[in-house]
Amino acid sequence: MHVATPPAPCAPSTAHLALPFFDDVHRALARGLVPWAAAQDVDETDDRAACRDWVQRLGAGGWLRYCVPAAHGGALPALDSRALVLLRETLAFHSPLADFAFAMQGLGSGAITLAGSPAQQAHYLQGVASGQLIAAFALSEPEAGSDVGAMRTTALPAAGCAYALNGSKTWISNGGIADFYCVFAKTAPDGGTRGISAFIVDATAKGLDTSQHIHVMAPHPLATLAFTDCQVPATALLGELNGGFKLAMRTLDIFRASVAAAALGMARRALAEAVHHARQRKMFGQTLADFQLTQARIGEMAALVDSAALLTYRAAWLRDEGEKHGGARVTAEAAMAKMTATENAQRVIDMALQLHGGRGVEVGSKVESLYRDIRSLRIYEGATEVQQLIIGKAALQAS
């Protein structure tokens, strides 16, 4: 059965593009992306096939060029957080799986952009930008999610190769469909976060098993990766030896605000669905929108969306401005955006579902799928509780 993305009740508003956070290049990006995204019709029955389809479409449309710098086929001189935010917000409004496909291309190759050798960048980034290569970021483990230093996967010297990887990674997005993985492993097993290094591991590497797929409430390509004496050459080392933790955090800093943008796009879609439904639904001789309680609820939803948007755009703008002046980190600001946008989106989508009544929980309705899609965003790339700790520590240090 063909399950296409349901049509949006209206195109997403672009009024926010007038805000001073954005430049003309971002406004031009949005003018092209909004109609393109609305015109796509992808069968998402099989999430793995759909993800491959989306990567191909995003590559052909030129949108994946925003995942890499211009020197390697990218659209802009360097990774631009505001461009990433606008892309993810718009794609998530139409299809969270399209957003997922785009985001993983950026996250999966981000460490190569930041620290890859010229040879590594030349080999992988062009393929990411064109959609010919699917990327993945492999950091989390069964016992090391938020506590990265607790990872047990090792990469140690072995006979016949520079490093042999042993251990496992789990909850890996694009697991099983990626062409390569940016893998983080202990090169100094007792070194904590200071003993972690990064490696580029091709999907065809001997000793890598990606067959254990993970099924979740909102279907996405996820898998557990098992490494058994997986041999990689010295040229697979990504960045400095034992510099993997800092590299992982730098990569996440770039993309954390874009997670907030994905949540924002879903929240905007839920609000649009709620407004559309309230105007159409007849009750007691009037529409649902005529009731003051409905108006109050929609007003609350709109305020939650706008507050999340401002924090998201601020984080992206600060990161881009910081890159012009030495690359100052915006970890706390990105954490505020990620925490607020995902939590607010959960509330907005729940309110939208409630306004739809029984139709809201019907499988196949847009608000029902959004209700499942939003839940994981409050966990991945740093759970809400982790963001709270980051923000709290930053506030205490600033006092």
XYZ file of C-alpha atoms in Angstrom, residues 5-374:
370
model
C 3.153 12.172 3.057
C -0.301 13.716 3.743
C -0.756 17.130 2.123
C -0.177 20.110 4.390
C -3.287 22.160 5.180
C -1.263 25.178 4.074
C 2.309 26.059 3.224
C 4.483 26.873 6.243
C 4.708 30.551 7.059
C 7.917 32.306 6.062
C 7.286 35.440 8.140
C 10.194 34.538 10.416
C 12.619 35.089 7.540
C 12.229 38.833 8.068
C 13.900 38.512 11.474
C 17.436 39.939 11.715
C 18.869 36.487 12.434
C 18.816 35.708 8.712
C 20.713 37.040 5.697
C 19.653 37.219 2.062
C 21.313 33.866 1.334
C 19.039 32.211 3.899
C 15.929 33.892 2.508
C 16.825 32.748 -0.999
C 17.326 29.212 0.300
C 13.872 29.170 1.855
C 12.188 30.555 -1.268
C 13.437 27.568 -3.226
C 13.029 24.927 -0.546
C 9.421 25.583 0.509
C 7.799 24.747 -2.861
C 10.246 21.907 -3.514
C 9.449 20.192 -0.215
C 5.704 20.576 -0.750
C 5.947 18.957 -4.179
C 7.634 15.726 -3.041
C 5.597 12.530 -2.809
C 7.538 9.691 -1.217
C 6.220 6.271 -0.291
C 7.263 5.944 3.375
C 5.801 2.486 3.997
C 9.319 1.044 4.207
C 11.395 3.488 6.229
C 14.731 2.198 4.907
C 13.719 2.394 1.268
C 12.118 5.788 1.903
C 15.257 7.115 3.548
C 17.343 6.083 0.541
C 14.749 7.737 -1.718
C 14.877 10.955 0.276
C 18.680 11.047 0.186
C 18.587 10.671 -3.589
C 15.966 13.401 -3.958
C 17.728 15.771 -1.562
C 20.977 15.198 -3.406
C 19.433 15.742 -6.839
C 17.677 18.866 -5.575
C 20.957 20.327 -4.358
C 19.875 20.493 -0.719
C 22.537 18.119 0.599
C 25.133 20.617 -0.586
C 24.369 22.536 2.619
C 25.802 19.613 4.611
C 29.363 20.169 3.392
C 31.603 23.186 2.648
C 31.995 24.647 -0.841
C 35.507 23.255 -1.227
C 33.957 19.777 -1.451
C 30.817 20.447 -3.434
C 28.907 22.417 -0.828
C 26.591 25.367 -1.362
C 28.284 27.734 1.104
C 31.908 28.366 2.097
C 31.428 26.591 5.453
C 28.759 24.767 7.415
C 26.106 27.345 8.209
C 23.864 26.674 11.189
C 21.104 28.988 10.021
C 20.895 27.212 6.672
C 20.722 23.873 8.475
C 17.985 25.211 10.752
C 15.856 26.459 7.853
C 16.276 23.225 5.933
C 15.376 20.993 8.866
C 12.430 23.135 9.956
C 10.911 23.116 6.463
C 11.559 19.441 5.774
C 10.163 18.397 9.172
C 6.998 20.388 8.502
C 6.320 18.156 5.498
C 7.992 14.870 6.450
C 9.997 14.052 9.591
C 11.644 11.224 7.639
C 12.879 13.708 5.022
C 14.322 15.774 7.843
C 15.962 12.651 9.277
C 17.555 11.783 5.934
C 18.951 15.290 5.542
C 20.145 15.620 9.133
C 22.028 12.336 9.157
C 23.965 13.333 6.042
C 25.169 16.390 7.922
C 25.773 14.771 11.293
C 27.345 11.661 9.801
C 29.876 13.671 7.816
C 30.269 16.628 10.179
C 33.374 15.257 11.883
C 35.027 14.805 8.479
C 34.250 18.413 7.607
C 35.706 19.595 10.920
C 38.795 17.405 11.233
C 39.198 15.157 8.220
C 42.422 15.001 6.268
C 42.344 16.430 2.736
C 42.221 12.879 1.392
C 39.321 11.933 3.676
C 37.387 15.067 2.788
C 37.949 14.563 -0.927
C 36.880 10.914 -0.763
C 33.694 11.239 1.307
C 32.227 14.754 1.273
C 31.481 15.017 -2.439
C 29.484 11.796 -2.229
C 27.544 13.097 0.772
C 26.683 16.332 -1.039
C 25.440 14.508 -4.129
C 23.507 11.846 -2.245
C 25.705 9.069 -3.622
C 27.022 8.196 -0.155
C 24.905 7.783 2.972
C 26.617 8.836 6.203
C 26.223 7.778 9.848
C 27.493 8.962 13.245
C 28.296 6.147 15.699
C 28.826 7.385 19.246
C 26.207 5.811 21.556
C 26.604 2.400 23.161
C 24.328 0.157 25.256
C 25.963 1.435 28.464
C 27.271 4.768 27.190
C 24.667 7.199 25.955
C 24.788 10.452 27.860
C 27.963 9.273 29.644
C 30.268 9.167 26.614
C 33.342 8.459 28.713
C 31.877 5.095 29.695
C 32.108 3.713 26.162
C 33.693 0.278 25.898
C 34.355 -0.051 22.183
C 38.116 -0.113 21.664
C 40.420 0.572 18.735
C 43.809 -0.907 19.528
C 46.901 -1.800 17.474
C 46.741 -5.297 16.011
C 48.819 -7.522 13.797
C 48.351 -6.720 10.142
C 46.561 -3.400 10.624
C 46.836 -0.083 12.429
C 43.741 -0.607 14.575
C 41.245 -3.368 15.330
C 37.843 -2.242 16.603
C 35.968 -4.394 19.105
C 32.669 -3.597 20.805
C 29.253 -2.330 19.816
C 27.326 0.845 19.077
C 23.577 1.138 19.336
C 20.726 3.473 18.333
C 22.795 4.339 15.271
C 20.775 6.310 12.734
C 21.192 5.020 9.171
C 22.570 1.813 10.653
C 22.437 -0.840 7.961
C 21.957 1.573 5.041
C 24.976 3.860 5.497
C 27.992 3.605 3.224
C 30.337 4.719 6.013
C 30.286 5.373 9.752
C 32.151 7.959 11.821
C 32.910 5.714 14.793
C 34.209 6.806 18.193
C 36.243 4.274 20.175
C 38.731 4.066 23.034
C 42.347 4.136 21.907
C 43.384 4.584 25.547
C 40.919 2.293 27.395
C 41.611 3.835 30.819
C 41.682 7.415 29.572
C 38.012 8.321 29.993
C 36.929 11.019 27.575
C 40.609 11.818 26.909
C 41.178 8.344 25.510
C 38.619 8.458 22.685
C 39.510 8.675 19.008
C 37.380 8.868 15.862
C 37.595 6.628 12.800
C 35.929 6.410 9.406
C 34.727 2.843 8.934
C 33.323 1.807 5.567
C 30.208 -0.340 5.629
C 32.101 -3.058 3.780
C 34.804 -3.350 6.459
C 35.438 -6.924 7.533
C 34.349 -7.498 11.121
C 31.498 -4.951 11.025
C 27.974 -6.363 11.407
C 25.028 -3.964 10.917
C 22.286 -6.574 10.591
C 20.634 -6.002 13.998
C 17.958 -3.478 13.142
C 16.069 -1.590 15.850
C 12.326 -1.007 15.479
C 10.880 2.087 17.135
C 7.481 3.757 17.495
C 8.172 6.177 14.623
C 9.953 4.017 12.033
C 13.441 5.224 11.141
C 16.527 3.293 9.982
C 18.277 2.383 13.254
C 20.650 -0.456 14.046
C 23.165 -1.839 16.498
C 26.688 -2.071 15.084
C 28.880 -4.974 16.212
C 32.652 -4.767 15.751
C 34.629 -8.005 15.942
C 38.311 -7.482 15.177
C 37.216 -4.945 12.589
C 40.497 -3.921 10.982
C 41.017 -0.349 9.804
C 44.145 1.303 8.393
C 45.970 4.252 9.909
C 44.336 6.474 7.288
C 40.956 5.780 8.909
C 41.894 7.821 11.988
C 39.758 10.981 11.934
C 41.370 13.997 13.546
C 43.927 13.734 16.328
C 44.648 10.556 18.253
C 42.662 10.686 21.534
C 40.919 13.839 20.310
C 37.628 12.102 19.542
C 35.601 13.392 22.471
C 36.206 17.048 21.633
C 35.501 16.310 17.977
C 32.208 14.607 18.827
C 31.148 17.550 21.010
C 32.074 20.089 18.326
C 30.038 18.127 15.802
C 27.039 17.925 18.109
C 27.277 21.649 18.893
C 26.765 22.438 15.199
C 23.772 20.169 14.793
C 22.072 20.516 18.187
C 20.315 23.731 17.175
C 19.140 21.961 14.036
C 17.458 19.293 16.205
C 15.530 22.165 17.750
C 14.596 23.268 14.229
C 13.229 19.821 13.383
C 11.034 19.962 16.476
C 9.988 23.468 15.480
C 8.944 22.276 12.036
C 6.823 19.519 13.544
C 5.251 21.967 15.983
C 4.436 24.382 13.169
C 2.780 21.562 11.232
C 0.747 20.517 14.287
C -0.400 24.102 14.803
C -1.362 24.385 11.117
C -3.288 21.110 11.338
C -5.076 22.310 14.485
C -6.068 25.631 12.927
C -7.268 23.915 9.749
C -9.305 21.372 11.697
C -10.785 23.976 14.054
C -12.017 26.041 11.114
C -13.624 23.028 9.392
C -15.096 21.083 12.326
C -18.785 21.862 12.941
C -20.087 21.610 16.513
C -23.362 22.826 18.000
C -24.162 25.076 15.049
C -20.740 26.708 14.838
C -17.154 25.735 14.141
C -14.698 24.496 16.717
C -12.713 27.679 16.106
C -15.621 29.786 17.375
C -15.251 28.443 20.913
C -13.169 30.611 23.212
C -11.542 27.551 24.759
C -10.286 26.544 21.311
C -8.987 30.053 20.683
C -7.147 30.051 23.997
C -5.570 26.679 23.289
C -4.422 27.714 19.817
C -3.055 30.939 21.298
C -0.996 28.921 23.768
C 0.282 26.694 20.967
C 1.318 29.702 18.882
C 3.233 31.231 21.795
C 5.046 27.937 22.451
C 6.044 27.738 18.789
C 7.345 31.307 18.647
C 9.319 31.061 21.882
C 11.035 27.916 20.597
C 11.722 29.598 17.262
C 13.478 32.570 18.817
C 15.800 30.407 20.906
C 16.519 28.179 17.913
C 17.359 31.053 15.576
C 19.444 32.744 18.250
C 21.550 29.628 18.804
C 22.154 29.203 15.076
C 23.004 32.892 14.606
C 25.396 32.895 17.556
C 27.182 29.818 16.256
C 27.593 31.322 12.775
C 28.757 34.670 14.178
C 31.147 32.886 16.519
C 32.770 31.107 13.588
C 33.715 34.519 12.194
C 35.567 35.352 15.408
C 37.537 32.252 16.312
C 34.805 29.681 16.728
C 33.435 30.500 20.196
C 31.303 27.633 21.510
C 27.581 28.151 22.024
C 26.929 24.962 23.944
C 24.542 26.478 26.499
C 22.561 28.422 23.905
C 22.220 25.338 21.708
C 21.116 23.334 24.746
C 18.450 25.932 25.570
C 17.152 25.762 22.015
C 17.152 21.976 21.870
C 15.471 21.575 25.263
C 12.824 24.248 24.741
C 11.953 23.410 21.158
C 11.563 19.680 21.725
C 9.608 20.040 24.956
C 7.378 22.766 23.495
C 6.775 20.739 20.356
C 5.657 17.769 22.434
C 3.107 19.996 24.176
C 1.913 21.618 20.942
C 1.460 18.285 19.175
C -0.398 16.843 22.166
C -2.752 19.846 22.151
C -3.309 19.479 18.417
C -4.162 15.813 18.840
C -6.596 16.651 21.637
C -8.336 19.221 19.446
C -8.824 16.547 16.780
C -10.621 14.283 19.248
C -10.974 10.695 18.074
C -9.559 11.547 14.671
C -6.318 12.528 16.349
C -5.485 8.983 17.426
C -6.494 7.380 14.146
C -3.479 5.688 12.543
C -2.605 7.546 9.376
C -3.681 10.992 10.550
C -0.946 13.609 10.498
C -1.199 14.537 14.174
C -1.031 10.858 15.150
C 2.217 10.393 13.239
C 3.623 13.652 14.624
C 2.809 12.428 18.131
C 5.064 9.422 17.525
C 7.732 11.322 15.609
C 8.347 14.040 18.199
